[in-house]
CSV table of C-alpha atoms in Angstrom, one decimal:
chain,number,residue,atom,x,y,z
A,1,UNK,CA,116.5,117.7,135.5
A,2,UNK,CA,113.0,117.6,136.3
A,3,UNK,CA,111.9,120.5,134.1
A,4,UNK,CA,114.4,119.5,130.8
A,5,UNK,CA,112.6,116.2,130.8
A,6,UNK,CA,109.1,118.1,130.7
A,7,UNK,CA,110.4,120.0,128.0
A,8,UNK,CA,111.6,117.2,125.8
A,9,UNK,CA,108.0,115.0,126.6
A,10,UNK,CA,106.0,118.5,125.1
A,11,UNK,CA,108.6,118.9,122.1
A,12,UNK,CA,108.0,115.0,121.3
A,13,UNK,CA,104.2,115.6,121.7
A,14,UNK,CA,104.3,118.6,119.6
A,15,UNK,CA,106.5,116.4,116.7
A,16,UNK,CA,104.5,113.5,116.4
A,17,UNK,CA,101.0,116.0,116.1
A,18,UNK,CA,99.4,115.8,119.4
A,19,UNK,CA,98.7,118.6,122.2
A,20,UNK,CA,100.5,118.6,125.5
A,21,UNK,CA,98.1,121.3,126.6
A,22,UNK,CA,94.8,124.0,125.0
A,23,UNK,CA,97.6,126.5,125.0
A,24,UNK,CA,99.4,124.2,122.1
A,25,UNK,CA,96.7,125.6,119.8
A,26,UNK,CA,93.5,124.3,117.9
A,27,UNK,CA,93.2,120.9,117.6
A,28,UNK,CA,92.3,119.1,113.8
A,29,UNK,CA,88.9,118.1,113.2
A,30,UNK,CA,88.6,114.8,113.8
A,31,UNK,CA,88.6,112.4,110.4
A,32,UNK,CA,85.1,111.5,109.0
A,33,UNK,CA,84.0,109.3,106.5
A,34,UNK,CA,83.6,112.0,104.3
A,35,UNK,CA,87.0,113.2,104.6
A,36,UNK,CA,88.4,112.9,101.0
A,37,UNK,CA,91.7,110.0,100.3
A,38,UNK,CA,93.9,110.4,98.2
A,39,UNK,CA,93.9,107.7,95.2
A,40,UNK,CA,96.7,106.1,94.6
A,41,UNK,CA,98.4,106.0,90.9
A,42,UNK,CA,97.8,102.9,88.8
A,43,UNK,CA,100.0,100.1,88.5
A,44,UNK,CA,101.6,99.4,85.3
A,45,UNK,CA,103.2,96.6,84.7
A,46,UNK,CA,105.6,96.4,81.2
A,47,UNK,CA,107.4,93.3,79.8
A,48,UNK,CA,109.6,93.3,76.7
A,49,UNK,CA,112.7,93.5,75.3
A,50,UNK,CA,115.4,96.8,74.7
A,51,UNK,CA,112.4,98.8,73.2
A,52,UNK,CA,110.9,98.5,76.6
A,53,UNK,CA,113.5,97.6,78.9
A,54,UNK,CA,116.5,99.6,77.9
A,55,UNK,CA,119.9,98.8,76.3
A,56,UNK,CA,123.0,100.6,77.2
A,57,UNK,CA,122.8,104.0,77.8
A,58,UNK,CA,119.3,103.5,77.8
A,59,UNK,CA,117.7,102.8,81.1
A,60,UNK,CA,114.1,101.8,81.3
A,61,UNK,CA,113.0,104.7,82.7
A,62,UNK,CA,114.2,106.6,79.3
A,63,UNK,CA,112.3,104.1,77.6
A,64,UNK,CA,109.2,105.0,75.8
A,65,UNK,CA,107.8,102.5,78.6
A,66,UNK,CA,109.3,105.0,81.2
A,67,UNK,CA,108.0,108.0,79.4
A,68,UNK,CA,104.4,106.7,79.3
A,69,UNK,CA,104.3,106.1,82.8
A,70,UNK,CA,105.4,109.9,83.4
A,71,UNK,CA,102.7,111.3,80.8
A,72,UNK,CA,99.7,109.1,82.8
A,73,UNK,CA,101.1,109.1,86.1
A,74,UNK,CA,101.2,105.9,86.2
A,75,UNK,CA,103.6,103.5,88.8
A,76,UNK,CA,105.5,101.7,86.3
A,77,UNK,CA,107.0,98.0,87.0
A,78,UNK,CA,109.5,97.5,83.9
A,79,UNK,CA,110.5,93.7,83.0
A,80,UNK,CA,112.4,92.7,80.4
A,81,UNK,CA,116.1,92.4,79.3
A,82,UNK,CA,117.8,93.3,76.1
A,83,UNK,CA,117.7,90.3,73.4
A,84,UNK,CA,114.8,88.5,74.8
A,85,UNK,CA,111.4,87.3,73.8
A,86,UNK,CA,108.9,84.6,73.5
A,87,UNK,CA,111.7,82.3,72.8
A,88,UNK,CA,115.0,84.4,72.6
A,89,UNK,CA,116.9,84.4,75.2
A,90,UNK,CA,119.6,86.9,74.8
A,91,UNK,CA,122.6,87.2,77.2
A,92,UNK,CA,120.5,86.3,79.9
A,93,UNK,CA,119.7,83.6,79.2
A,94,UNK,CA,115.8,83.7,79.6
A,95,UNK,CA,112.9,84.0,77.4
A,96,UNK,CA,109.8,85.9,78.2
A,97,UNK,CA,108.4,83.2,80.5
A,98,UNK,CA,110.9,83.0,82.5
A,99,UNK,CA,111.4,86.9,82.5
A,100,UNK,CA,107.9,87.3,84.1
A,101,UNK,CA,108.0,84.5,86.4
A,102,UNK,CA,111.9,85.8,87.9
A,103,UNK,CA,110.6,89.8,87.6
A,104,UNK,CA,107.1,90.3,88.1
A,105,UNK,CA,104.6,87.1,88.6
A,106,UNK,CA,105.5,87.4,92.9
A,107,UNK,CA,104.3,90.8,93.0
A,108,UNK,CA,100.7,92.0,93.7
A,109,UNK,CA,98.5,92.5,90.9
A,110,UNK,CA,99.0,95.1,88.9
A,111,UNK,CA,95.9,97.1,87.4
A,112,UNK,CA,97.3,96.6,83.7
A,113,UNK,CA,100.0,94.4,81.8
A,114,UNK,CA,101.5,95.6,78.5
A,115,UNK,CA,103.7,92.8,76.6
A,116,UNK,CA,106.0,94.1,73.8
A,117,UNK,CA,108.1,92.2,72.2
A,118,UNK,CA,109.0,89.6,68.7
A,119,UNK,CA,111.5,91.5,67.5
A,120,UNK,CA,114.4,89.1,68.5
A,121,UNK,CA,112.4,86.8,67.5
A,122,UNK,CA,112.0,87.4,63.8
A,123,UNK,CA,115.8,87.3,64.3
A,124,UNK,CA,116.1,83.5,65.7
A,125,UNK,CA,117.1,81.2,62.6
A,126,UNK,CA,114.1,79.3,62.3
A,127,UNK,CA,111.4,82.4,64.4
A,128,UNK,CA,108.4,80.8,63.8
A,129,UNK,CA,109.2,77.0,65.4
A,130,UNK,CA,107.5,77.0,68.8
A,131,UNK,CA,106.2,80.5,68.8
A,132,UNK,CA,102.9,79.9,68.7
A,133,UNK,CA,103.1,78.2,72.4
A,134,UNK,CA,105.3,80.6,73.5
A,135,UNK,CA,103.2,83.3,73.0
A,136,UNK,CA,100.1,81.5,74.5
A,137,UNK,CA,101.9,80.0,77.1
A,138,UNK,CA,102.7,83.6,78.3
A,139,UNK,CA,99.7,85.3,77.7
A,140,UNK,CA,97.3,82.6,79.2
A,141,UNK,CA,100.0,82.4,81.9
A,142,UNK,CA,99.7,86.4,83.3
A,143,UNK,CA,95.7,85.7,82.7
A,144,UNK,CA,95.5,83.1,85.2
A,145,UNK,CA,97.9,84.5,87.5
A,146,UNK,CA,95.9,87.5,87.7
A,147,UNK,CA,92.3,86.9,86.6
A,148,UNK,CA,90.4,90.2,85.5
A,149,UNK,CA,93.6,92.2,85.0
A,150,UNK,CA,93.9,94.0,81.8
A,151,UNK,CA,96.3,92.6,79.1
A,152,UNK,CA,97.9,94.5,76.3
A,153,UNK,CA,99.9,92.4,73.5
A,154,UNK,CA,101.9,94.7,71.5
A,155,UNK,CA,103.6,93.4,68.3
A,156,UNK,CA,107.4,93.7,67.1
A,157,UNK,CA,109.0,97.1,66.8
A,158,UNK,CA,111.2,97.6,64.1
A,159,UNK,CA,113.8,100.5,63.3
A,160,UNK,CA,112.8,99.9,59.4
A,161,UNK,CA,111.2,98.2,56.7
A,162,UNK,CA,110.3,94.7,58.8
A,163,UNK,CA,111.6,92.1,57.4
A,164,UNK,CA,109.3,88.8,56.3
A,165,UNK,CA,110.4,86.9,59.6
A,166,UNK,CA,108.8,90.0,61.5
A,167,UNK,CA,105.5,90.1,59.5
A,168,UNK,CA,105.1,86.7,60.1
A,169,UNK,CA,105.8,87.0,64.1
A,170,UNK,CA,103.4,89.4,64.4
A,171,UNK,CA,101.3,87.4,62.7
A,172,UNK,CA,101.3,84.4,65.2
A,173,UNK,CA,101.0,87.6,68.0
A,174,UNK,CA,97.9,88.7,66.9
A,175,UNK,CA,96.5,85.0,66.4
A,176,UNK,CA,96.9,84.4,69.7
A,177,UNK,CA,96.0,87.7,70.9
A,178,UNK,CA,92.3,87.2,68.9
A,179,UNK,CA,92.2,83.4,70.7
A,180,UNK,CA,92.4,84.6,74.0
A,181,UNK,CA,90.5,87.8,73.7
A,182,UNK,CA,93.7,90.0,74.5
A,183,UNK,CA,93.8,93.2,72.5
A,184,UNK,CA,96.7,93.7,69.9
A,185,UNK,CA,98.7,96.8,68.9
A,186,UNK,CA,100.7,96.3,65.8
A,187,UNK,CA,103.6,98.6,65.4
A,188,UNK,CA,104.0,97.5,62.2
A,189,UNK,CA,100.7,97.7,60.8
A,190,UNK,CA,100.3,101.0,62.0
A,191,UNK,CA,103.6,101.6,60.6
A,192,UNK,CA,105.3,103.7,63.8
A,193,UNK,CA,108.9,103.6,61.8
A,194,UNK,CA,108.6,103.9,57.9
A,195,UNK,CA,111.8,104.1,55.6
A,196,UNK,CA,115.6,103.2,56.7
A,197,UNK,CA,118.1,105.0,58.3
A,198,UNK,CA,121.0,104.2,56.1
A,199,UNK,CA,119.0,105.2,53.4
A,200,UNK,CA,118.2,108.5,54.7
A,201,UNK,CA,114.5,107.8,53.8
A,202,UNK,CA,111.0,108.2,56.0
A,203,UNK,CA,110.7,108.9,59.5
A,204,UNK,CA,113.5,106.6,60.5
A,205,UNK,CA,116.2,109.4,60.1
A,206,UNK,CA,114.6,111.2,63.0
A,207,UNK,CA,113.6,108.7,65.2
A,208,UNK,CA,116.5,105.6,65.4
A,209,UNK,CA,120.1,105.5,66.3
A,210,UNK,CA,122.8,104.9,64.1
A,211,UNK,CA,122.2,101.0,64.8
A,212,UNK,CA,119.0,100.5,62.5
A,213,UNK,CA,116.9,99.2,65.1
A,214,UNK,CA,117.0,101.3,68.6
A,215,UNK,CA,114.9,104.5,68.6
A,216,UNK,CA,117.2,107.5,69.8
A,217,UNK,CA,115.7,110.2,72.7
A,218,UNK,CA,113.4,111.5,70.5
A,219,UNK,CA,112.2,108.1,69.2
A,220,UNK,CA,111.3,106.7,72.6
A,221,UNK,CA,109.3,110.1,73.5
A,222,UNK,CA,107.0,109.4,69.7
A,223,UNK,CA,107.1,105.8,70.7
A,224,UNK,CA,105.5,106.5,73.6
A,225,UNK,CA,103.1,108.9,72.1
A,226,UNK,CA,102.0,106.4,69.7
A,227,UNK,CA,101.5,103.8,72.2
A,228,UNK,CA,99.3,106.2,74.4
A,229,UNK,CA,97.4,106.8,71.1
A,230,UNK,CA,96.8,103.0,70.6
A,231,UNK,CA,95.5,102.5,74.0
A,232,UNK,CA,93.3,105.3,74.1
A,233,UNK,CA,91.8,104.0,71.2
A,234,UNK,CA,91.3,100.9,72.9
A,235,UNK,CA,89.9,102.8,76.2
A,236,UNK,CA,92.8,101.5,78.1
A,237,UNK,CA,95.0,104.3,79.0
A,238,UNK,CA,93.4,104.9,82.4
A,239,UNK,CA,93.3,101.7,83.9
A,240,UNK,CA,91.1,101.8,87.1
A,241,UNK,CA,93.5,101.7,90.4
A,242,UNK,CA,92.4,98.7,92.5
């Protein structure tokens, strides 16, 4: 019994990396300051609505949110629900706000925040009541939660020609964005999705689903490539890992 239990004491030794004996074999250099660490990936964290948090079929991680992560290597956090925004509140039942506070405010800072969203509200019957505190209350919100953390606002995205309600949400987005010194991407502007589906004209063809507004597999992986496009030019698609 005597020797079995010696045995198993060397095995354990052996498993857990140290040396019962110099017959075990060389021992690791010890670790010095010098010895190089490994740096961890940066933290990502998304808010939004389908585009970004999937609908359906569509998970998040098939999002283009999802697929940017992948191309950067980044460690992706993805909030959001289907229907949401600053003020819509879809089946859930919660806007944006709330969203952040229930999904992502707890957690420890993240090393960038990218906020997509307006297209549900360009939707709401009267979009424009209220959404300029909506969108401030938000945005100043994640600032003071986490003071020096990068903040991207990203305007609607559309599966067409944007509609007047949509021009003018973005609007109000990129008011507030230039009042609290937050930079802006604008979808719309930069026209990601031109021509309609149903009329078989522009890009839309190749990028949306049969529903008008939800980009298909191919859509999310162009959606993504524009958005990395956008935030290189803004020097933010390497966010420094804390």
């Amino acid at each position: 019994m005597r020797r079995k239990l010696t045995c198993g004491l060397t095995a354990l030794a052996l498993l857990t990396g140290c040396s019962a004996s110099p017959a075990a074999g060389p021992e690791s250099p010890p670790a010095t300051s010098s010895t190089p660490q490994t740096q961890r990936a940066p933290v990502v964290m998304f808010l939004g609505d389908s585009y970004t948090a999937g609908t359906g079929k569509v998970s998040p991680e098939r999002t283009y949110a999802g697929d940017l992560a992948r191309k950067l290597g980044w460690q992706a956090i993805i909030g959001g629900w289907p229907g949401t925004g600053f003020l819509a509140r879809g089946r859930v039942g919660k806007d944006f706000t709330r969203l952040f506070a229930d999904q992502l405010a707890w957690r420890p800072a993240p090393d960038l925040v990218i906020v997509a969203g307006g297209h549900n509200d360009a939707n709401r019957k009267h979009p424009l009541n209220g959404l300029n505190d909506a969108v401030w209350q938000l945005v100043n919100g994640i600032k003071e939660r986490w003071p020096g953390v990068p903040l991207v606002l990203v305007g609607p995205m559309w599966g067409g020609t944007p509609t007047k309600p949509a021009l003018a949400v973005r609007d109000v987005m990129r008011t507030v964005a230039g009042q609290l010194q937050v930079p802006f991407v604008d979808p719309l502007a930069e026209k990601w999705i031109t021509g309609d589906v149903s009329r078989g004209t522009g890009n839309a063809d190749l990028y949306i689903r049969r529903d008008e507004v939800h980009p298909n597999e191919t859509g999310n992986a162009y959606f993504a490539d524009k958005m990395l496009a956008a935030l290189t030019r803004l020097g933010m698609d390497k966010p420094a890992a804390g």
